[in-house]
XYZ file of C-alpha atoms in Angstrom:
695
model
C 10.780 172.952 180.152
C 10.898 174.236 184.482
C 7.498 175.629 183.729
C 6.241 172.855 185.700
C 6.039 171.076 188.978
C 5.774 167.737 188.447
C 3.913 165.518 191.467
C 6.499 162.143 191.534
C 5.339 158.415 192.311
C 8.516 158.216 194.304
C 7.072 158.894 197.616
C 5.245 161.854 197.659
C 7.597 164.234 196.319
C 6.592 167.583 194.068
C 9.651 167.464 191.710
C 11.299 170.775 189.849
C 12.458 169.454 186.638
C 14.897 172.051 185.054
C 16.017 171.816 181.403
C 17.485 175.047 181.394
C 21.022 174.554 182.090
C 22.246 174.758 178.313
C 25.457 172.974 179.251
C 27.639 171.513 176.033
C 30.666 169.552 176.731
C 33.648 170.631 174.317
C 34.545 168.200 171.697
C 37.294 165.567 172.213
C 40.031 166.021 170.480
C 43.077 163.473 171.540
C 42.631 160.296 173.416
C 45.764 158.792 174.440
C 45.774 155.120 176.380
C 48.079 154.119 179.471
C 48.723 150.574 179.122
C 50.731 150.172 182.359
C 47.980 151.810 184.510
C 44.863 151.281 182.469
C 44.207 154.866 182.269
C 43.159 157.328 179.345
C 43.826 160.837 178.919
C 41.354 162.788 177.068
C 41.759 166.090 175.815
C 39.230 168.390 174.408
C 38.960 171.627 171.979
C 38.851 174.170 175.187
C 42.165 172.527 176.203
C 40.494 170.499 178.973
C 42.562 167.738 179.657
C 40.733 164.306 181.217
C 42.078 161.255 183.206
C 39.632 158.047 183.364
C 40.875 154.858 185.165
C 39.334 151.825 183.073
C 39.819 149.795 185.947
C 37.877 151.692 187.960
C 34.638 151.673 185.686
C 35.790 154.268 183.663
C 35.801 156.900 186.221
C 36.519 160.115 185.549
C 39.368 160.208 188.384
C 41.295 163.597 187.561
C 41.214 166.599 185.293
C 42.681 169.434 184.280
C 40.790 172.519 183.173
C 41.146 174.499 180.038
C 42.491 177.525 178.690
C 41.537 179.405 175.416
C 45.188 179.329 173.943
C 46.095 175.636 174.434
C 44.166 174.507 171.483
C 45.646 170.211 172.008
C 46.682 169.036 169.105
C 48.485 165.942 170.449
C 48.731 163.876 174.034
C 51.015 160.602 174.837
C 52.164 159.227 178.067
C 55.575 158.425 178.406
C 57.756 156.590 181.269
C 54.738 155.199 182.984
C 52.842 158.059 184.473
C 53.925 160.723 182.705
C 52.040 162.756 180.375
C 52.139 165.385 177.722
C 50.842 167.392 175.630
C 51.490 169.910 172.831
C 49.240 172.068 169.997
C 48.821 175.304 168.430
C 50.080 177.482 170.761
C 54.111 175.855 169.870
C 54.215 174.395 173.304
C 54.968 171.456 174.808
C 53.459 170.602 178.688
C 54.114 168.353 180.996
C 50.710 167.759 183.363
C 51.650 166.886 187.728
C 49.028 164.130 188.304
C 49.376 164.486 192.149
C 48.759 167.856 192.520
C 46.783 168.030 189.402
C 48.531 171.670 188.025
C 50.933 172.124 185.097
C 54.386 171.497 186.080
C 56.040 173.077 183.554
C 55.327 174.640 179.518
C 58.816 174.670 176.786
C 58.274 176.311 173.449
C 59.643 173.956 170.448
C 60.476 176.548 168.314
C 58.660 175.210 165.283
C 55.394 177.121 165.535
C 52.509 175.493 165.978
C 52.370 171.236 166.506
C 50.400 169.052 165.287
C 51.591 166.170 166.535
C 53.592 163.818 169.493
C 55.117 160.608 170.127
C 57.188 158.876 172.425
C 59.421 156.589 171.873
C 58.717 152.743 172.321
C 61.505 153.277 175.547
C 60.116 156.219 176.692
C 63.234 158.122 176.994
C 62.397 160.097 173.794
C 59.465 162.474 172.509
C 59.144 163.541 169.088
C 56.927 166.539 167.699
C 55.975 167.348 164.542
C 55.522 171.242 163.604
C 54.086 173.628 161.460
C 57.408 174.872 159.681
C 57.885 171.308 158.891
C 60.110 169.935 161.622
C 60.371 166.637 163.385
C 62.030 167.884 166.564
C 63.913 164.641 168.979
C 63.322 165.896 172.910
C 64.992 163.537 175.875
C 63.078 162.850 178.834
C 65.102 163.176 181.936
C 63.375 163.180 185.440
C 62.461 166.211 185.885
C 62.009 167.756 182.511
C 62.744 167.417 178.521
C 65.445 168.664 177.215
C 65.772 169.652 173.013
C 68.143 166.942 171.691
C 68.103 167.596 167.488
C 65.777 168.441 164.418
C 65.344 165.467 161.608
C 66.020 166.865 158.319
C 63.005 169.986 157.489
C 60.305 168.826 155.650
C 58.696 171.167 153.091
C 54.992 170.914 154.685
C 53.880 170.691 158.260
C 54.426 166.920 160.211
C 50.777 166.042 161.004
C 51.308 162.546 162.494
C 53.819 160.246 163.526
C 54.861 157.531 164.854
C 58.075 155.278 165.974
C 58.655 151.716 164.850
C 58.793 149.301 167.919
C 62.027 149.080 167.913
C 62.851 153.167 168.035
C 65.297 152.971 165.213
C 62.904 154.639 162.544
C 60.324 156.628 162.076
C 57.379 157.576 159.636
C 56.038 161.093 159.412
C 52.651 162.273 157.632
C 52.580 165.285 155.846
C 50.728 166.779 153.040
C 50.938 164.616 149.867
C 53.634 162.779 151.114
C 55.287 160.000 153.992
C 58.478 160.582 155.260
C 60.583 157.692 156.406
C 63.262 158.834 159.312
C 66.604 157.060 160.674
C 66.521 158.340 164.434
C 70.032 157.876 164.644
C 71.176 160.265 161.600
C 68.132 162.201 161.638
C 67.859 161.531 157.726
C 64.843 161.139 155.667
C 65.558 157.957 153.732
C 62.380 157.878 152.286
C 59.626 159.975 150.716
C 56.308 157.749 149.816
C 53.871 159.986 147.803
C 50.213 159.365 148.520
C 47.866 159.281 145.418
C 45.319 162.458 145.574
C 42.783 160.530 143.709
C 39.664 160.375 145.555
C 37.045 158.703 144.199
C 38.307 158.935 140.627
C 38.618 162.615 141.058
C 41.732 164.204 141.412
C 41.713 166.691 144.960
C 43.833 169.664 145.188
C 45.992 168.078 148.413
C 46.052 164.645 149.927
C 46.608 165.312 154.146
C 48.042 162.035 155.696
C 46.132 162.794 159.375
C 47.580 159.456 160.754
C 50.308 156.988 160.399
C 51.165 153.340 162.424
C 54.350 151.848 162.058
C 54.467 148.231 162.665
C 57.464 145.834 163.780
C 57.771 144.195 160.267
C 58.460 147.816 158.283
C 55.044 147.720 157.210
C 53.413 151.627 157.597
C 49.702 151.998 158.045
C 48.513 155.456 156.609
C 45.095 157.161 156.751
C 44.153 160.479 154.710
C 42.140 163.381 153.505
C 40.926 160.899 150.613
C 39.145 158.492 152.360
C 42.105 155.558 152.067
C 43.749 153.266 154.452
C 46.963 152.244 153.072
C 50.054 150.022 153.500
C 53.460 150.979 152.673
C 56.768 149.110 152.788
C 59.073 151.201 154.422
C 61.963 149.135 153.730
C 61.648 149.976 149.977
C 58.919 153.157 150.266
C 56.558 151.373 148.017
C 52.590 151.139 148.309
C 51.188 147.342 149.001
C 47.802 147.566 149.140
C 44.717 150.005 149.506
C 41.238 150.119 151.349
C 38.857 153.041 150.143
C 36.716 152.909 153.664
C 35.070 156.494 153.032
C 33.242 159.227 151.314
C 35.445 161.348 153.749
C 38.623 162.341 155.356
C 40.077 159.035 157.983
C 41.112 160.962 160.551
C 42.393 158.765 163.205
C 44.394 155.430 163.726
C 45.270 153.122 166.677
C 47.069 149.911 166.641
C 46.807 147.077 169.357
C 49.547 145.867 170.911
C 49.846 143.032 169.716
C 49.855 144.371 165.994
C 46.923 142.222 165.139
C 44.462 144.625 165.400
C 43.677 148.075 164.082
C 41.177 150.472 164.756
C 40.555 154.163 162.517
C 37.855 156.871 162.564
C 36.029 158.595 159.988
C 34.689 162.520 159.320
C 31.189 160.585 158.643
C 31.078 159.501 161.900
C 32.032 155.744 161.423
C 34.659 153.863 163.032
C 36.285 151.021 161.725
C 38.229 147.481 163.011
C 40.726 145.852 160.511
C 41.763 142.531 161.852
C 44.680 140.415 160.513
C 43.888 137.451 159.806
C 44.717 133.745 158.155
C 44.220 133.707 153.923
C 43.310 129.901 154.767
C 42.046 127.690 157.828
C 45.712 125.981 157.918
C 48.186 128.882 155.992
C 50.364 130.594 157.949
C 50.145 133.375 155.266
C 48.243 136.609 157.123
C 46.162 139.649 155.547
C 44.490 142.646 157.011
C 40.608 142.393 156.580
C 38.257 145.197 157.208
C 35.668 143.309 160.015
C 33.484 145.645 161.137
C 32.098 149.441 161.043
C 30.607 151.091 164.138
C 28.413 153.836 163.740
C 28.308 155.403 167.614
C 29.056 159.328 166.701
C 27.098 161.326 164.673
C 29.834 163.585 163.853
C 33.593 163.441 162.632
C 35.641 160.827 164.940
C 38.542 162.823 165.671
C 40.777 160.541 167.589
C 41.245 156.932 168.393
C 42.941 153.813 170.544
C 43.325 150.592 171.297
C 43.139 149.382 174.689
C 43.717 145.303 175.288
C 40.294 144.908 175.481
C 38.223 147.633 173.673
C 37.614 150.360 170.923
C 37.883 153.524 172.161
C 36.821 156.567 169.638
C 35.986 160.354 170.315
C 35.292 163.558 168.087
C 32.812 166.239 167.983
C 29.778 165.149 168.789
C 31.574 165.193 172.731
C 30.806 161.328 173.451
C 33.598 159.440 174.594
C 32.727 156.092 173.263
C 34.908 152.244 174.442
C 33.072 149.633 172.413
C 34.351 146.269 174.211
C 36.009 143.545 171.823
C 33.486 140.698 172.870
C 36.329 138.103 172.655
C 38.659 139.394 174.694
C 36.372 140.344 177.675
C 36.788 137.167 179.861
C 33.669 137.423 181.552
C 30.240 139.793 181.147
C 31.110 142.664 184.035
C 31.644 146.290 183.266
C 34.091 145.479 180.502
C 31.497 143.909 178.949
C 29.088 147.468 177.969
C 29.014 149.661 175.472
C 29.538 152.931 176.696
C 29.158 156.507 175.822
C 30.496 159.045 177.930
C 29.263 162.524 177.527
C 29.342 164.361 181.069
C 31.931 165.132 183.463
C 32.143 162.784 186.694
C 32.454 165.782 188.611
C 29.221 168.631 189.675
C 28.577 171.369 187.688
C 25.689 172.718 189.598
C 25.154 173.633 193.399
C 22.085 174.772 195.233
C 20.708 177.386 197.734
C 18.028 175.376 199.753
C 16.992 178.268 201.703
C 16.626 180.603 198.190
C 15.382 178.112 196.243
C 18.637 178.561 193.719
C 20.430 176.692 191.221
C 23.981 177.614 190.493
C 25.188 176.796 186.946
C 28.919 176.346 186.040
C 30.144 176.665 182.182
C 33.643 177.294 181.188
C 33.677 181.060 181.337
C 30.509 182.173 183.237
C 28.160 181.417 185.947
C 24.674 181.472 185.467
C 22.217 181.500 189.180
C 18.758 180.893 188.365
C 15.610 181.196 191.191
C 13.598 178.329 191.062
C 9.914 178.580 189.684
C 6.629 177.920 192.273
C 3.237 176.910 191.944
C -0.070 177.435 194.391
C -1.566 174.332 192.356
C -2.317 170.941 193.969
C -2.763 167.589 192.451
C -2.354 164.211 192.808
C 0.515 161.434 191.751
C 1.483 162.290 188.416
C 0.213 165.039 187.522
C 1.776 168.043 185.935
C 1.331 171.622 187.927
C 1.143 174.473 185.952
C 4.038 177.441 187.382
C 2.482 180.150 188.976
C 5.829 182.105 189.283
C 8.342 181.213 186.309
C 11.639 180.676 186.901
C 14.229 183.730 187.287
C 17.638 184.121 185.538
C 19.214 186.573 188.438
C 23.000 186.875 187.696
C 25.568 185.870 184.755
C 29.054 186.181 185.973
C 31.392 186.123 183.435
C 35.141 185.390 184.091
C 37.924 187.872 182.842
C 40.874 186.063 180.879
C 41.645 182.747 179.566
C 41.348 180.472 181.838
C 38.534 177.717 182.909
C 36.629 177.393 185.673
C 37.565 174.770 187.629
C 35.007 174.158 190.914
C 32.131 176.655 192.188
C 29.742 176.970 194.586
C 26.867 178.846 196.148
C 26.273 178.895 199.710
C 23.095 177.573 201.572
C 22.037 181.324 202.111
C 21.970 182.106 198.594
C 24.158 185.531 199.754
C 27.575 183.856 198.791
C 29.286 182.399 195.695
C 32.614 181.284 195.263
C 34.706 179.704 191.940
C 38.332 179.208 191.344
C 40.539 179.216 188.261
C 43.959 178.244 188.094
C 45.131 180.879 189.043
C 42.967 183.070 191.140
C 39.718 182.239 193.435
C 37.388 184.337 193.910
C 34.353 184.929 196.860
C 31.297 187.323 196.028
C 28.622 188.583 197.837
C 25.172 189.056 196.924
C 22.493 191.564 198.581
C 18.414 190.848 197.646
C 15.971 194.051 197.137
C 13.221 192.752 196.223
C 13.834 191.751 192.841
C 16.837 193.174 192.350
C 20.111 191.804 193.200
C 23.609 193.317 193.638
C 27.048 191.836 193.696
C 29.714 192.942 195.908
C 33.808 191.099 195.152
C 35.714 190.739 198.042
C 39.375 191.950 197.022
C 42.242 190.785 198.155
C 41.529 187.276 198.482
C 45.204 185.163 199.849
C 47.440 183.579 197.011
C 46.844 180.392 198.741
C 43.443 179.882 198.361
C 43.985 180.141 194.621
C 43.523 177.215 191.803
C 41.165 175.368 194.075
C 39.565 171.742 193.107
C 36.726 172.085 195.291
C 34.915 174.255 197.407
C 32.183 173.701 200.064
C 30.084 176.065 202.122
C 28.810 175.181 205.357
C 25.049 174.442 206.352
C 24.671 177.540 208.150
C 26.796 179.415 205.292
C 29.554 180.849 207.715
C 32.227 178.890 206.688
C 33.783 177.994 203.759
C 35.929 174.913 202.523
C 38.863 175.286 199.658
C 40.699 172.668 198.689
C 43.658 173.494 197.177
C 45.316 171.157 194.129
C 48.583 170.943 196.581
C 46.637 168.658 199.087
C 46.183 170.913 201.527
C 42.306 171.724 203.090
C 41.790 175.770 204.214
C 38.690 176.964 206.373
C 37.552 180.184 206.185
C 34.713 182.184 208.709
C 32.700 184.634 206.461
C 32.086 187.712 208.047
C 29.489 190.430 206.349
C 31.516 191.119 203.248
C 34.715 189.546 204.190
C 36.527 186.929 205.374
C 39.008 185.376 208.039
C 41.495 182.499 207.593
C 40.850 180.285 210.592
C 43.086 177.141 209.288
C 44.951 174.616 207.149
C 45.115 171.340 207.220
C 48.512 170.202 205.398
C 48.193 166.994 202.783
C 48.745 164.097 204.934
C 52.126 162.178 205.261
C 54.233 164.591 202.518
C 51.791 163.627 199.531
C 50.416 166.642 197.513
C 47.787 164.510 196.088
C 44.806 166.984 195.822
C 41.348 166.598 197.530
C 38.196 165.964 195.213
C 35.427 165.308 196.774
C 34.348 167.834 200.458
C 31.528 166.895 202.647
C 30.753 168.693 205.890
C 28.484 167.837 208.653
C 25.024 169.545 208.521
C 26.001 170.396 212.257
C 29.728 171.965 211.241
C 31.483 169.269 213.508
C 33.100 167.318 210.398
C 34.522 167.760 207.564
C 35.429 164.596 205.356
C 37.809 164.917 201.769
C 38.923 162.375 199.780
C 41.581 162.363 196.893
C 41.713 160.122 194.004
C 43.691 157.379 195.627
C 43.748 156.993 199.127
C 40.993 156.757 202.019
C 38.812 159.190 203.031
C 40.171 162.027 205.999
C 37.606 162.861 208.624
C 38.551 166.431 210.436
C 37.350 167.766 213.535
C 36.373 171.301 212.337
C 35.593 172.773 215.658
C 39.085 171.000 217.240
C 41.157 172.027 214.172
C 42.926 168.338 213.840
C 42.520 165.120 211.728
C 39.681 162.871 213.607
C 40.130 159.599 211.456
C 41.065 158.261 208.091
C 38.654 155.732 206.844
C 40.629 152.555 205.686
C 41.421 152.771 201.904
C 39.157 151.016 199.262
C 40.508 149.412 196.057
C 38.202 151.876 193.690
C 38.172 155.536 193.665
C 35.444 158.046 195.393
C 32.638 158.997 193.393
C 30.485 161.218 196.030
C 30.495 161.339 200.048
C 28.293 162.818 202.217
C 27.613 163.308 205.994
C 23.821 162.385 207.750
C 22.456 165.073 209.853
C 21.884 163.837 213.796
C 23.951 160.476 213.294
C 27.588 161.950 211.647
C 27.103 158.720 209.194
C 29.303 159.259 206.143
C 28.320 157.589 203.420
C 30.912 156.610 200.673
C 30.090 155.609 196.980
C 32.717 153.845 194.899
C 33.106 153.628 191.183
C 32.397 149.821 191.784
C 29.129 150.603 192.783
C 29.613 149.753 196.207
C 28.236 152.112 199.260
C 29.462 152.347 202.366
C 28.183 153.793 205.818
C 31.253 154.853 208.661
C 29.923 155.861 211.918
C 32.298 159.122 212.977
C 31.988 159.649 216.145
C 32.635 155.566 216.756
C 35.389 155.665 214.021
C 33.925 152.173 212.634
C 31.279 151.117 209.776
C 28.059 150.895 210.921
C 26.347 147.757 211.814
C 24.180 148.351 208.525
C 26.854 148.375 206.053
C 28.133 145.376 207.572
C 25.254 143.454 206.725
C 25.591 145.068 203.117
C 29.150 143.863 202.338
C 28.227 140.399 204.170
C 25.007 140.112 201.938
C 25.980 142.054 198.398
C 24.141 144.106 196.276
C 22.028 143.244 193.863
C 23.858 142.030 190.413
C 21.916 144.516 188.686
C 22.723 147.624 190.964
C 26.785 146.325 190.530
C 25.985 145.908 186.344
C 25.200 149.852 186.063
C 28.348 151.735 184.320
C 27.890 155.188 185.324
C 29.068 156.916 188.737
C 26.863 157.846 191.880
C 27.895 161.493 191.515
C 25.378 163.001 194.864
C 24.341 161.802 198.430
C 22.201 163.870 200.274
C 19.419 162.886 203.177
C 15.369 163.740 203.899
C 15.749 165.541 207.046
C 12.604 163.755 208.927
C 13.311 160.233 208.072
C 17.211 159.348 209.382
C 16.595 155.733 207.698
C 16.478 157.390 203.856
C 19.859 157.911 201.728
C 18.988 159.786 198.530
C 21.577 159.647 195.493
C 21.835 159.144 191.951
C 24.112 158.706 188.590
C 23.152 159.796 185.637
C 20.263 157.302 184.958
C 18.494 156.970 187.971
C 17.670 158.451 191.144
C 17.638 156.219 194.051
C 15.890 156.417 197.827
C 17.656 153.465 200.288
C 15.542 152.776 203.035
C 17.772 151.278 205.905
C 14.263 149.796 207.521
C 13.357 147.655 204.960
C 15.022 144.333 203.931
C 17.963 144.193 200.986
C 17.336 142.572 198.054
C 18.295 139.653 196.991
C 19.284 138.253 193.499
C 16.021 136.904 193.028
C 13.906 139.935 193.735
C 12.937 142.614 191.043
C 15.746 145.274 191.963
C 13.634 147.999 189.884
C 10.688 147.347 191.984
C 7.458 148.976 190.329
C 5.386 150.238 192.761
C 2.777 148.060 193.279
C -1.287 148.988 192.735
C -2.663 151.116 195.828
C -5.113 148.698 195.910
C -3.056 145.380 196.630
C -3.071 144.522 200.018
C -0.786 145.710 202.513
C 0.629 141.461 203.086
C 1.680 141.626 199.125
C 3.013 145.107 199.160
C 5.207 144.578 202.186
C 6.698 141.424 200.522
C 7.876 142.742 197.866
C 8.970 145.946 199.424
C 13.130 145.996 199.409
C 15.409 148.831 200.357
C 16.038 150.167 197.050
C 12.876 152.410 195.540
C 14.737 153.106 192.332
C 13.233 156.127 189.217
C 14.799 155.617 185.750
C 12.173 159.138 184.685
C 15.006 161.585 184.565
C 17.722 161.448 182.374
C 20.486 162.243 181.642
C 20.180 163.316 185.313
C 23.091 165.818 185.861
C 22.245 166.695 189.615
C 18.962 165.903 192.110
C 18.588 167.584 195.371
C 16.019 167.963 198.314
C 14.739 171.542 198.581
C 12.727 170.555 201.518
C 11.035 167.650 202.872
C 8.192 167.812 199.932
C 10.283 168.864 197.080
C 12.818 167.857 195.057
C 14.899 169.743 191.765
C 15.846 167.587 189.160
C 18.246 168.956 186.821
C 18.185 167.163 183.387
C 20.110 167.604 180.282
C 18.505 165.878 177.053
C 21.196 164.471 174.685
C 19.248 165.671 171.391
C 19.597 169.369 172.892
C 23.549 168.990 173.157
C 23.747 167.342 169.266
C 20.879 170.585 168.298
C 24.071 172.896 169.435
C 26.582 171.189 167.215
C 27.481 171.754 163.877
C 25.912 169.639 161.371
C 27.524 166.759 160.452
C 28.835 165.605 156.903
C 26.256 165.291 154.965
C 25.552 161.163 153.976
C 24.283 160.194 150.487
C 21.799 157.949 150.452
C 21.006 155.061 147.956
C 19.108 156.203 145.564
C 19.267 160.007 145.619
């Protein structure tokens, strides 16, 4: 797509409908739920780790960029807010959740690490290695320290689970499960798993997951499609459920131990619940209650929160399915979610040259949009007289993923950053040829930027580093000058994940994941004010031309407008907080990721999430819960009286989706970048073939 311009029905815009951003998210390898903070850590096959705040409408509030040598196989929380991962490079990594970087990594000296589990007391960490070793580490305040090895096993340790009292562990291997005594490190039972699979003996049976319950039961899931229950005291098999014709790859148990979830290579998730045998009996048994098919490919990992079953896998979707009996009110928690796209922007735009910069893991693509000389009426599709041009393919060297990138409004600069290097490039255009000059000797303090933004006149570059500081760079012809650094506020090292600069270049707004929004005076190089902190993270922010009003969107779908010159909320913002947003607006479950403004219409705010584009007209009345929010535009022949009666401030279009980016190029033209899910699925490896009945 991108061959045509669409004349949209929203106002009187032409829309460039772009579908050539060939972005494919990485598959999900592990998820780890943290009950204390209600957060979910997700690792992907490219080594990226994401943190979702489940209390904040499942917003992806933090991420750690991927790395080619970090194939993560295990992920776990310990000590409340400490996050660890381990993988096939044999290293254990701890993440710094404030500065958004890796605190340290250490070699476990057991070859590739396949599994990891924190003790119930959170004081110890276990890893299972390729060489058959189970290693115990002490979790100290600043680092982890190796304590000892358990009895060496014959094959790799693919899964681990502590019993809730912390005295024993179960370790899943190939063909058997070992039960260890933690105090002595000795294996006290070895439980052999039947290799039979649908009546046929397989060569090997891989124990993909184990769960150790308080009553001594060990539940295992394996490559023969079985869920099995074992008595750890006697080392005997109690019960078998055959649930799949392929591997059962993952298991997670609820804190109450009355429910668990497993994921299979066929894309199915099964839910088991502990129910009474008869209505008045105290005897209980495990019953498979519901199969869910929300995935097209392998479900590599599952988690169980108090209110939902969480799954992820090869099809790249993070699926959160609410347990309806546990959800008290119909709000965010009651919605089934499929999160596919990151909640950060991968696209930037040069309006002046009509360019789009697309960010991938290891390269950037620069495109020039097509143009048309045709005209038409609402809803028409216009043929392009000049096709879109792929101008530049910029590949990064080294194993690190790109964290952030930006093209300047004038189209002459591209800046991007990895975890250890910052790059600034000058572009020169001569007719249809483009040449690239990389600015050398970038200062070390710029590296590991988490956000980059150019001023509207393309003379300044704003860089948010992962230590909470903000740098201002003046751009010169082919070089630069460091103007100023705003240090992190009040001793915090929280990274500023979102930046916005006013069109006049005087104000810079920056937001972290938890604190309020800081506004800096760029001319006087000092902090101007801090917008009062709100208890949901900021998902997008922008400063309006002329008024210098700062518009802030939060993950609970609230929008605030704050006057930077007056250091207070605007009258319109107070009105909307008093009246409240329409209930359907608040029930939306994808965050607003971009806000912009119409240059000639100061009363209009333009914003979008993945499934809708909205123009808020502040001159019109707010919709109340009785009015239609998704207000279809009335027929043009209706009288103005009726039209005025049904008109309200929110004009919403759901035509473009999934919408990764939308912005005004000029007064009359919008650009919309879509990424249809079918296109992503088509680029994944084929799923396991399921045998249909009668074939």
